[in-house]
Amino acid sequence: MLRGNKINMDLLFMKMNYFFAWGAYAPVVPFFATIGKQRGYSALVMGITLTGLQIPSLVVRPTLGSITDAYQCRKLMFLIGEVLLALAVLGLIFIPGATATESIADHIVFKTLLYWVFFLLLFFLCLGSVMRSLMEDTICVSLLGDNVHNYGQQRVWGAIGYGITSIVSGVVVDWFSKGQAHKDFRPGFVITLICVAFDIYVSAKIKVEQVKKTETFSGNMKRVLTDFRVIVFLTATISFGFFYTFILFFLFWYLEDITNLYHPEYEPYIKTIQGLSQTIQCFLGEIPFYFVSSYIIKKVGHMNVFSLTFIGYAIRFILYSIIENPVVALSVEILHGITFALPYSAGVAYAAKLAPVGAEGTMQGLVGMAMKGIGIPMGNFVGGYVIKNLGIIDAFKIFSISSLMVCIVISITNLIVNRMYKTENNVVQTS
């Protein structure tokens, strides 16, 4: 963060941005599925809903990345995304807090006006999030320059913010819901609005400099998409997004199910337990790995990090499938560093390494599309379908086996890639 003997104020503001931006997500995003569950929507309905919410990542990310590269308007899009997110959360505060004592038939849900209002608010929240997070990472790696491997040391502040607001929002939701049959999520939404307000103030102070593109968009894409390393990298990123979905959106569903099945005495404190799970993820999982991510990436390589990630998911899912106590399940969240912080850091750094000069936004958008526009929607749909038909316990067993299979395929493919490019480099040096 030091530039000579002076503090690099842009990186300081970047750290503060990550803190407030990710702190804003914690009271809302992980609760998407359980908010829907409380409204009487089945796992399949929420799986379909969450899949639809990822459309912005599929369409907007690569498009927005190329537009901001061409017209040099990253900061403007950054701020627009934050404002859009704030407006969507404000709408969630005032939408009727519908609840249901039992699950509503799937075909009826999609015919109700309240569902579509709920969906549109979440959609615009996700759209704003996509715009903000893409510009955030692109601006960050641009500020880091040749030190892009230190990305994790910036992103760690997002984990700190997320971890703090997670437990705070969980406690206040339980507190304000005392004596009620259902949980009142509005106190958490207010925390989100406060964080977004601070984030807009901080983000406005970041100086953004862009390098003019040296190639056309089509030229950049041709270079990127014909690079076999990029193809393998994007495949691994899609798989990472697929498995991450089960943590991001269905972990709280799992905690509620095992609480209802085995330990109903914990029900009055379930939001506190869920919030604590996120805090453990951040402080005992993510933060340590963000600090050591640069060292690990240098030692094992960007792609080998993904192999470690899929092993971590296999272990994590099988543990979920055998644990019956939600408090004991909290111990599994320590693995979040291996299954999220490490691959996320490696992905952003590797995308910056592979990107043509001046097309950093395009490349980050492409990687974001792979993870959040393809991988996460696939995970949402598959997860919702499997959970509804088999239950979340058996679903995690299937996810564990699947993760091991993906690990084997990615590892073998990476060995082939390394041999291919090692041979090419030797030929160039000999010439």
Tab-separated table of C-alpha atoms in Angstrom:
chain	number	residue	atom	x	y	z
A	1	MET	CA	0.000	0.000	0.000
A	2	LEU	CA	3.097	2.228	0.246
A	3	ARG	CA	4.291	4.136	-2.825
A	4	GLY	CA	7.847	5.160	-1.962
A	5	ASN	CA	7.461	6.634	1.517
A	6	LYS	CA	3.868	7.682	0.876
A	7	ILE	CA	0.635	5.782	1.349
A	8	ASN	CA	-0.969	4.745	-1.946
A	9	MET	CA	-4.341	6.396	-1.357
A	10	ASP	CA	-5.984	4.678	-4.330
A	11	LEU	CA	-5.192	1.240	-2.906
A	12	LEU	CA	-6.329	2.428	0.531
A	13	PHE	CA	-9.686	3.498	-0.943
A	14	MET	CA	-9.791	0.204	-2.859
A	15	LYS	CA	-9.464	-1.723	0.396
A	16	MET	CA	-12.205	0.397	1.953
A	17	ASN	CA	-14.385	-0.259	-1.095
A	18	TYR	CA	-13.989	-4.012	-0.723
A	19	PHE	CA	-14.834	-3.718	2.985
A	20	PHE	CA	-18.100	-1.819	2.477
A	21	ALA	CA	-19.124	-3.496	-0.797
A	22	TRP	CA	-18.853	-7.044	0.497
A	23	GLY	CA	-20.183	-5.979	3.859
A	24	ALA	CA	-23.287	-4.868	1.966
A	25	TYR	CA	-23.752	-8.314	0.398
A	26	ALA	CA	-23.709	-10.365	3.602
A	27	PRO	CA	-27.144	-9.394	5.017
A	28	VAL	CA	-28.865	-10.058	1.677
A	29	VAL	CA	-27.251	-12.426	-0.860
A	30	PRO	CA	-26.771	-15.590	1.265
A	31	PHE	CA	-30.403	-15.264	2.429
A	32	PHE	CA	-31.918	-15.267	-1.088
A	33	ALA	CA	-32.921	-18.938	-0.967
A	34	THR	CA	-34.200	-18.930	2.619
A	35	ILE	CA	-36.185	-15.724	2.065
A	36	GLY	CA	-37.894	-17.557	-0.786
A	37	LYS	CA	-38.300	-20.653	1.362
A	38	GLN	CA	-40.074	-18.569	4.011
A	39	ARG	CA	-42.417	-17.323	1.294
A	40	GLY	CA	-43.356	-20.933	0.529
A	41	TYR	CA	-41.216	-21.375	-2.590
A	42	SER	CA	-39.717	-24.832	-3.128
A	43	ALA	CA	-36.019	-25.569	-3.702
A	44	LEU	CA	-36.769	-26.058	-7.402
A	45	VAL	CA	-38.527	-22.682	-7.660
A	46	MET	CA	-35.617	-20.973	-5.948
A	47	GLY	CA	-33.155	-22.877	-8.125
A	48	ILE	CA	-34.929	-21.573	-11.236
A	49	THR	CA	-35.169	-18.098	-9.705
A	50	LEU	CA	-31.488	-17.965	-8.825
A	51	THR	CA	-30.617	-19.205	-12.311
A	52	GLY	CA	-32.569	-16.329	-13.821
A	53	LEU	CA	-30.811	-13.863	-11.539
A	54	GLN	CA	-27.481	-14.757	-13.144
A	55	ILE	CA	-28.510	-13.562	-16.616
A	56	PRO	CA	-26.705	-10.228	-16.011
A	57	SER	CA	-23.475	-12.149	-15.429
A	58	LEU	CA	-23.917	-14.092	-18.664
A	59	VAL	CA	-24.750	-11.087	-20.853
A	60	VAL	CA	-23.592	-7.949	-19.059
A	61	ARG	CA	-20.115	-8.976	-17.885
A	62	PRO	CA	-18.370	-9.510	-21.260
A	63	THR	CA	-20.335	-6.677	-22.884
A	64	LEU	CA	-19.689	-4.204	-20.089
A	65	GLY	CA	-16.025	-5.180	-19.948
A	66	SER	CA	-15.530	-4.442	-23.653
A	67	ILE	CA	-17.563	-1.192	-23.504
A	68	THR	CA	-15.588	0.204	-20.579
A	69	ASP	CA	-12.309	-0.816	-22.245
A	70	ALA	CA	-13.334	0.990	-25.434
A	71	TYR	CA	-14.885	4.145	-23.915
A	72	GLN	CA	-12.794	4.316	-20.729
A	73	CYS	CA	-15.771	4.683	-18.393
A	74	ARG	CA	-14.980	2.122	-15.698
A	75	LYS	CA	-15.546	4.483	-12.790
A	76	LEU	CA	-18.922	5.652	-14.091
A	77	MET	CA	-20.168	2.059	-14.454
A	78	PHE	CA	-18.715	1.292	-11.032
A	79	LEU	CA	-20.841	3.986	-9.381
A	80	ILE	CA	-23.980	3.243	-11.422
A	81	GLY	CA	-23.836	-0.379	-10.254
A	82	GLU	CA	-23.654	0.691	-6.616
A	83	VAL	CA	-26.636	3.028	-6.945
A	84	LEU	CA	-28.703	0.346	-8.692
A	85	LEU	CA	-27.899	-2.131	-5.912
A	86	ALA	CA	-29.005	0.381	-3.271
A	87	LEU	CA	-32.328	1.048	-5.004
A	88	ALA	CA	-33.084	-2.681	-5.258
A	89	VAL	CA	-32.409	-3.236	-1.543
A	90	LEU	CA	-34.600	-0.246	-0.723
A	91	GLY	CA	-37.396	-1.963	-2.662
A	92	LEU	CA	-36.913	-5.178	-0.670
A	93	ILE	CA	-37.472	-3.242	2.555
A	94	PHE	CA	-40.911	-2.132	1.428
A	95	ILE	CA	-42.094	-5.270	-0.390
A	96	PRO	CA	-44.757	-7.097	1.678
A	97	GLY	CA	-43.110	-9.695	3.898
A	98	ALA	CA	-45.193	-12.571	2.647
A	99	THR	CA	-44.908	-15.839	4.552
A	100	ALA	CA	-46.344	-19.321	4.120
A	101	THR	CA	-46.899	-22.147	6.565
A	102	GLU	CA	-46.240	-24.735	3.855
A	103	SER	CA	-44.722	-24.915	0.382
A	104	ILE	CA	-46.777	-23.378	-2.422
A	105	ALA	CA	-47.243	-25.472	-5.563
A	106	ASP	CA	-44.576	-24.562	-8.115
A	107	HIS	CA	-46.992	-23.771	-10.949
A	108	ILE	CA	-48.947	-21.398	-8.707
A	109	VAL	CA	-45.869	-19.468	-7.556
A	110	PHE	CA	-45.022	-18.274	-11.055
A	111	LYS	CA	-48.548	-16.872	-11.505
A	112	THR	CA	-48.430	-14.541	-8.511
A	113	LEU	CA	-47.588	-10.829	-8.855
A	114	LEU	CA	-45.709	-10.812	-5.557
A	115	TYR	CA	-43.261	-13.427	-6.843
A	116	TRP	CA	-42.421	-11.343	-9.922
A	117	VAL	CA	-41.944	-8.186	-7.855
A	118	PHE	CA	-39.624	-10.195	-5.601
A	119	PHE	CA	-37.779	-11.603	-8.628
A	120	LEU	CA	-37.318	-8.211	-10.318
A	121	LEU	CA	-35.910	-6.615	-7.167
A	122	LEU	CA	-33.406	-9.451	-6.797
A	123	PHE	CA	-32.645	-9.216	-10.527
A	124	PHE	CA	-31.754	-5.518	-10.356
A	125	LEU	CA	-29.803	-6.126	-7.162
A	126	CYS	CA	-27.751	-8.745	-9.009
A	127	LEU	CA	-27.369	-6.479	-12.046
A	128	GLY	CA	-25.964	-3.701	-9.884
A	129	SER	CA	-23.713	-6.198	-8.146
A	130	VAL	CA	-22.388	-7.486	-11.475
A	131	MET	CA	-21.586	-3.983	-12.722
A	132	ARG	CA	-19.891	-3.032	-9.473
A	133	SER	CA	-17.864	-6.206	-8.911
A	134	LEU	CA	-16.558	-6.391	-12.496
A	135	MET	CA	-15.336	-2.806	-12.406
A	136	GLU	CA	-14.007	-3.295	-8.879
A	137	ASP	CA	-11.709	-6.174	-9.838
A	138	THR	CA	-10.667	-4.579	-13.129
A	139	ILE	CA	-9.760	-1.298	-11.420
A	140	CYS	CA	-7.958	-3.161	-8.643
A	141	VAL	CA	-5.696	-5.218	-10.926
A	142	SER	CA	-5.005	-2.059	-12.949
A	143	LEU	CA	-3.878	-0.225	-9.803
A	144	LEU	CA	-1.678	-3.171	-8.805
A	145	GLY	CA	0.055	-3.343	-12.195
A	146	ASP	CA	2.961	-5.805	-12.070
A	147	ASN	CA	2.032	-6.667	-8.472
A	148	VAL	CA	-1.276	-8.270	-9.476
A	149	HIS	CA	-0.331	-11.366	-7.458
A	150	ASN	CA	-1.027	-9.178	-4.394
A	151	TYR	CA	-4.703	-8.993	-5.322
A	152	GLY	CA	-5.606	-11.181	-2.338
A	153	GLN	CA	-4.197	-8.580	0.058
A	154	GLN	CA	-6.750	-6.089	-1.289
A	155	ARG	CA	-9.659	-8.504	-1.535
A	156	VAL	CA	-9.139	-9.684	2.051
A	157	TRP	CA	-10.846	-6.501	3.239
A	158	GLY	CA	-13.998	-7.672	1.528
A	159	ALA	CA	-13.884	-10.811	3.652
A	160	ILE	CA	-13.443	-8.699	6.786
A	161	GLY	CA	-16.469	-6.558	5.940
A	162	TYR	CA	-18.530	-9.596	4.977
A	163	GLY	CA	-17.615	-11.427	8.173
A	164	ILE	CA	-18.523	-8.511	10.431
A	165	THR	CA	-21.891	-7.669	8.874
A	166	SER	CA	-22.812	-11.375	8.626
A	167	ILE	CA	-22.907	-11.982	12.355
A	168	VAL	CA	-24.338	-8.511	13.100
A	169	SER	CA	-27.197	-8.944	10.628
A	170	GLY	CA	-27.908	-12.491	11.848
A	171	VAL	CA	-28.177	-11.305	15.450
A	172	VAL	CA	-30.384	-8.296	14.665
A	173	VAL	CA	-32.735	-10.343	12.449
A	174	ASP	CA	-33.213	-12.877	15.272
A	175	TRP	CA	-33.611	-10.035	17.776
A	176	PHE	CA	-36.260	-8.172	15.787
A	177	SER	CA	-38.050	-11.444	15.025
A	178	LYS	CA	-38.595	-12.449	18.648
A	179	GLY	CA	-42.120	-13.681	19.230
A	180	GLN	CA	-42.873	-13.799	15.494
A	181	ALA	CA	-43.655	-16.950	13.535
A	182	HIS	CA	-41.304	-15.879	10.730
A	183	LYS	CA	-38.072	-13.947	10.443
A	184	ASP	CA	-38.051	-10.227	9.650
A	185	PHE	CA	-35.108	-9.608	7.281
A	186	ARG	CA	-35.537	-5.828	7.067
A	187	PRO	CA	-32.943	-4.933	9.748
A	188	GLY	CA	-30.341	-6.734	7.638
A	189	PHE	CA	-31.429	-4.804	4.546
A	190	VAL	CA	-30.909	-1.535	6.441
A	191	ILE	CA	-27.338	-2.599	7.258
A	192	THR	CA	-26.804	-3.213	3.541
A	193	LEU	CA	-28.033	0.278	2.649
A	194	ILE	CA	-25.666	1.863	5.181
A	195	CYS	CA	-22.704	-0.069	3.748
A	196	VAL	CA	-23.619	0.863	0.168
A	197	ALA	CA	-23.818	4.554	1.124
A	198	PHE	CA	-20.292	4.447	2.550
A	199	ASP	CA	-19.104	2.456	-0.467
A	200	ILE	CA	-20.367	5.064	-2.944
A	201	TYR	CA	-18.512	7.774	-1.017
A	202	VAL	CA	-15.258	5.794	-0.956
A	203	SER	CA	-15.469	4.613	-4.577
A	204	ALA	CA	-15.917	8.166	-5.837
A	205	LYS	CA	-12.439	8.976	-4.475
A	206	ILE	CA	-10.594	6.245	-6.394
A	207	LYS	CA	-8.598	7.586	-9.343
A	208	VAL	CA	-9.057	5.364	-12.378
A	209	GLU	CA	-6.563	5.440	-15.261
A	210	GLN	CA	-7.077	3.293	-18.324
A	211	VAL	CA	-4.646	2.262	-21.046
A	212	LYS	CA	-6.036	2.709	-24.526
A	213	LYS	CA	-6.736	-0.505	-26.374
A	214	THR	CA	-4.106	-1.567	-28.900
A	215	GLU	CA	-6.408	-3.962	-30.745
A	216	THR	CA	-10.022	-4.195	-31.765
A	217	PHE	CA	-12.441	-6.132	-29.610
A	218	SER	CA	-12.620	-8.925	-32.193
A	219	GLY	CA	-8.845	-9.065	-32.343
A	220	ASN	CA	-8.601	-9.369	-28.573
A	221	MET	CA	-11.228	-12.083	-28.448
A	222	LYS	CA	-9.569	-14.037	-31.233
A	223	ARG	CA	-6.282	-14.038	-29.359
A	224	VAL	CA	-7.936	-14.937	-26.066
A	225	LEU	CA	-10.346	-17.643	-27.210
A	226	THR	CA	-7.789	-19.464	-29.390
A	227	ASP	CA	-5.399	-19.798	-26.443
A	228	PHE	CA	-5.832	-23.338	-25.086
A	229	ARG	CA	-4.711	-22.161	-21.647
A	230	VAL	CA	-7.669	-19.773	-21.570
A	231	ILE	CA	-10.110	-22.510	-22.601
A	232	VAL	CA	-8.926	-24.795	-19.795
A	233	PHE	CA	-8.926	-21.887	-17.352
A	234	LEU	CA	-12.513	-20.914	-18.242
A	235	THR	CA	-13.629	-24.544	-17.889
A	236	ALA	CA	-12.134	-24.678	-14.402
A	237	THR	CA	-13.770	-21.340	-13.579
A	238	ILE	CA	-17.190	-22.608	-14.685
A	239	SER	CA	-16.744	-25.676	-12.465
A	240	PHE	CA	-15.670	-23.482	-9.553
A	241	GLY	CA	-18.831	-21.375	-9.940
A	242	PHE	CA	-20.978	-24.516	-10.184
A	243	PHE	CA	-19.825	-25.894	-6.826
A	244	TYR	CA	-19.603	-22.501	-5.117
A	245	THR	CA	-23.344	-22.054	-5.717
A	246	PHE	CA	-24.164	-24.809	-3.222
A	247	ILE	CA	-22.375	-22.805	-0.525
A	248	LEU	CA	-23.514	-19.350	-1.566
A	249	PHE	CA	-27.232	-20.050	-1.910
A	250	PHE	CA	-28.011	-23.439	-0.341
A	251	LEU	CA	-25.834	-23.559	2.793
A	252	PHE	CA	-28.482	-21.678	4.809
A	253	TRP	CA	-31.153	-24.021	3.419
A	254	TYR	CA	-29.055	-26.939	4.698
A	255	LEU	CA	-28.603	-25.383	8.155
A	256	GLU	CA	-32.355	-24.794	8.466
A	257	ASP	CA	-33.168	-28.344	7.364
A	258	ILE	CA	-30.860	-30.094	9.836
A	259	THR	CA	-32.068	-27.727	12.572
A	260	ASN	CA	-35.692	-28.656	11.882
A	261	LEU	CA	-34.860	-32.375	11.617
A	262	TYR	CA	-32.461	-32.884	14.505
A	263	HIS	CA	-32.206	-29.795	16.712
A	264	PRO	CA	-35.399	-27.670	16.687
A	265	GLU	CA	-34.243	-26.039	19.933
A	266	TYR	CA	-31.845	-23.937	17.825
A	267	GLU	CA	-34.617	-22.498	15.626
A	268	PRO	CA	-34.957	-19.170	17.525
A	269	TYR	CA	-31.245	-18.560	16.885
A	270	ILE	CA	-30.996	-19.900	13.324
A	271	LYS	CA	-30.193	-16.528	11.700
A	272	THR	CA	-27.461	-15.937	14.259
A	273	ILE	CA	-26.052	-19.401	13.467
A	274	GLN	CA	-26.253	-18.682	9.745
A	275	GLY	CA	-24.573	-15.307	10.198
A	276	LEU	CA	-21.883	-16.922	12.339
A	277	SER	CA	-21.237	-19.452	9.569
A	278	GLN	CA	-20.362	-16.558	7.240
A	279	THR	CA	-18.189	-14.916	9.871
A	280	ILE	CA	-16.223	-18.139	10.341
A	281	GLN	CA	-15.905	-18.477	6.567
A	282	CYS	CA	-14.383	-15.020	6.411
A	283	PHE	CA	-12.180	-14.752	9.500
A	284	LEU	CA	-10.977	-18.349	9.806
A	285	GLY	CA	-11.228	-19.327	6.146
A	286	GLU	CA	-10.911	-16.480	3.660
A	287	ILE	CA	-8.722	-13.937	5.453
A	288	PRO	CA	-5.753	-16.250	6.173
A	289	PHE	CA	-5.807	-17.522	2.583
A	290	TYR	CA	-6.045	-14.063	1.044
A	291	PHE	CA	-2.844	-13.158	2.904
A	292	VAL	CA	-0.990	-16.288	1.744
A	293	SER	CA	-2.640	-16.564	-1.690
A	294	SER	CA	0.238	-14.789	-3.446
A	295	TYR	CA	2.769	-17.232	-1.967
A	296	ILE	CA	0.663	-20.314	-2.760
A	297	ILE	CA	-0.062	-19.204	-6.338
A	298	LYS	CA	3.636	-18.620	-6.977
A	299	LYS	CA	4.552	-22.035	-5.543
A	300	VAL	CA	1.916	-24.293	-7.125
A	301	GLY	CA	0.687	-22.259	-10.104
A	302	HIS	CA	-2.669	-20.714	-10.922
A	303	MET	CA	-4.306	-23.820	-12.359
A	304	ASN	CA	-3.065	-26.221	-9.681
A	305	VAL	CA	-4.898	-24.011	-7.187
A	306	PHE	CA	-8.162	-25.094	-8.820
A	307	SER	CA	-7.282	-28.777	-8.314
A	308	LEU	CA	-6.823	-28.072	-4.601
A	309	THR	CA	-10.147	-26.243	-4.621
A	310	PHE	CA	-12.121	-29.202	-5.982
A	311	ILE	CA	-10.554	-31.530	-3.409
A	312	GLY	CA	-11.627	-29.016	-0.754
A	313	TYR	CA	-15.198	-29.032	-2.060
A	314	ALA	CA	-15.321	-32.838	-2.030
A	315	ILE	CA	-14.277	-32.885	1.639
A	316	ARG	CA	-16.598	-30.035	2.552
A	317	PHE	CA	-19.691	-31.574	0.938
A	318	ILE	CA	-19.178	-35.035	2.440
A	319	LEU	CA	-18.819	-33.469	5.906
A	320	TYR	CA	-22.118	-31.627	5.439
A	321	SER	CA	-23.801	-34.909	4.526
A	322	ILE	CA	-22.846	-36.657	7.785
A	323	ILE	CA	-23.238	-33.800	10.301
A	324	GLU	CA	-26.591	-33.454	12.087
A	325	ASN	CA	-25.881	-30.573	14.474
A	326	PRO	CA	-25.905	-27.072	12.892
A	327	VAL	CA	-23.429	-25.791	15.489
A	328	VAL	CA	-20.978	-28.597	14.652
A	329	ALA	CA	-21.466	-27.821	10.953
A	330	LEU	CA	-19.963	-24.384	11.592
A	331	SER	CA	-16.520	-25.997	11.937
A	332	VAL	CA	-16.629	-27.008	8.256
A	333	GLU	CA	-16.670	-23.338	7.224
A	334	ILE	CA	-12.929	-23.116	7.894
A	335	LEU	CA	-12.499	-24.812	4.503
A	336	HIS	CA	-13.903	-21.710	2.784
A	337	GLY	CA	-10.398	-20.348	2.352
A	338	ILE	CA	-9.430	-23.266	0.103
A	339	THR	CA	-12.765	-23.425	-1.696
A	340	PHE	CA	-13.270	-19.698	-2.340
A	341	ALA	CA	-10.532	-17.207	-1.375
A	342	LEU	CA	-7.681	-19.146	-2.987
A	343	PRO	CA	-9.332	-19.899	-6.368
A	344	TYR	CA	-10.901	-16.421	-6.532
A	345	SER	CA	-7.491	-14.790	-6.084
A	346	ALA	CA	-5.877	-17.162	-8.573
A	347	GLY	CA	-8.646	-16.546	-11.109
A	348	VAL	CA	-8.419	-12.744	-11.013
A	349	ALA	CA	-4.604	-12.827	-11.158
A	350	TYR	CA	-4.458	-15.385	-13.994
A	351	ALA	CA	-7.059	-13.465	-16.014
A	352	ALA	CA	-4.903	-10.334	-15.711
A	353	LYS	CA	-1.843	-12.322	-16.775
A	354	LEU	CA	-3.532	-13.734	-19.895
A	355	ALA	CA	-5.305	-10.503	-20.951
A	356	PRO	CA	-4.052	-8.539	-23.991
A	357	VAL	CA	-2.838	-5.005	-23.156
A	358	GLY	CA	-5.775	-2.610	-22.837
A	359	ALA	CA	-8.331	-5.420	-22.707
A	360	GLU	CA	-8.166	-6.185	-18.999
A	361	GLY	CA	-11.852	-5.373	-18.515
A	362	THR	CA	-12.835	-7.649	-21.382
A	363	MET	CA	-10.863	-10.540	-19.916
A	364	GLN	CA	-12.172	-10.026	-16.389
A	365	GLY	CA	-15.682	-9.860	-17.854
A	366	LEU	CA	-15.138	-13.130	-19.705
A	367	VAL	CA	-13.936	-14.875	-16.557
A	368	GLY	CA	-16.799	-13.392	-14.544
A	369	MET	CA	-19.232	-14.632	-17.183
A	370	ALA	CA	-17.755	-18.132	-16.933
A	371	MET	CA	-18.092	-18.259	-13.152
A	372	LYS	CA	-21.214	-16.210	-12.470
A	373	GLY	CA	-22.981	-16.327	-15.818
A	374	ILE	CA	-22.536	-20.046	-16.578
A	375	GLY	CA	-21.191	-21.941	-13.549
A	376	ILE	CA	-23.416	-20.435	-10.852
A	377	PRO	CA	-26.659	-20.615	-12.902
A	378	MET	CA	-25.940	-24.280	-13.719
A	379	GLY	CA	-25.355	-24.933	-10.028
A	380	ASN	CA	-28.554	-23.130	-9.068
A	381	PHE	CA	-30.724	-25.149	-11.425
A	382	VAL	CA	-29.071	-28.512	-10.734
A	383	GLY	CA	-28.925	-27.819	-6.996
A	384	GLY	CA	-32.576	-26.817	-6.787
A	385	TYR	CA	-33.692	-29.882	-8.751
A	386	VAL	CA	-31.561	-32.392	-6.805
A	387	ILE	CA	-32.406	-30.911	-3.404
A	388	LYS	CA	-36.144	-30.962	-4.086
A	389	ASN	CA	-36.096	-34.583	-5.304
A	390	LEU	CA	-33.449	-36.175	-3.042
A	391	GLY	CA	-33.130	-33.837	-0.084
A	392	ILE	CA	-30.132	-31.708	0.726
A	393	ILE	CA	-28.206	-34.438	2.615
A	394	ASP	CA	-28.088	-36.851	-0.340
A	395	ALA	CA	-27.493	-33.884	-2.645
A	396	PHE	CA	-24.260	-33.057	-0.844
A	397	LYS	CA	-23.070	-36.660	-1.246
A	398	ILE	CA	-23.588	-36.389	-4.999
A	399	PHE	CA	-21.858	-33.004	-5.114
A	400	SER	CA	-18.861	-34.441	-3.251
A	401	ILE	CA	-18.347	-37.254	-5.767
A	402	SER	CA	-18.838	-34.845	-8.663
A	403	SER	CA	-16.195	-32.483	-7.308
A	404	LEU	CA	-13.635	-35.291	-7.091
A	405	MET	CA	-14.333	-36.252	-10.701
A	406	VAL	CA	-13.870	-32.653	-11.858
A	407	CYS	CA	-10.601	-32.450	-9.897
A	408	ILE	CA	-9.216	-35.463	-11.772
A	409	VAL	CA	-10.221	-34.099	-15.196
A	410	ILE	CA	-8.847	-30.596	-14.541
A	411	SER	CA	-5.577	-31.963	-13.135
A	412	ILE	CA	-4.947	-34.210	-16.144
A	413	THR	CA	-5.841	-31.426	-18.589
A	414	ASN	CA	-3.522	-29.013	-16.797
A	415	LEU	CA	-0.630	-31.466	-17.106
A	416	ILE	CA	-1.236	-31.601	-20.861
A	417	VAL	CA	-1.346	-27.790	-21.096
A	418	ASN	CA	1.892	-27.407	-19.139
A	419	ARG	CA	3.646	-29.886	-21.412
A	420	MET	CA	2.320	-28.165	-24.549
A	421	TYR	CA	3.459	-24.693	-23.554
A	422	LYS	CA	6.738	-25.913	-22.115
A	423	THR	CA	7.505	-27.474	-25.511
A	424	GLU	CA	6.546	-24.252	-27.322
A	425	ASN	CA	8.781	-22.167	-25.060
A	426	ASN	CA	11.715	-24.513	-25.652
A	427	VAL	CA	11.252	-24.203	-29.411
A	428	VAL	CA	11.217	-20.394	-29.204
A	429	GLN	CA	14.371	-20.328	-27.069
A	430	THR	CA	16.154	-22.741	-29.435
A	431	SER	CA	15.245	-20.604	-32.429
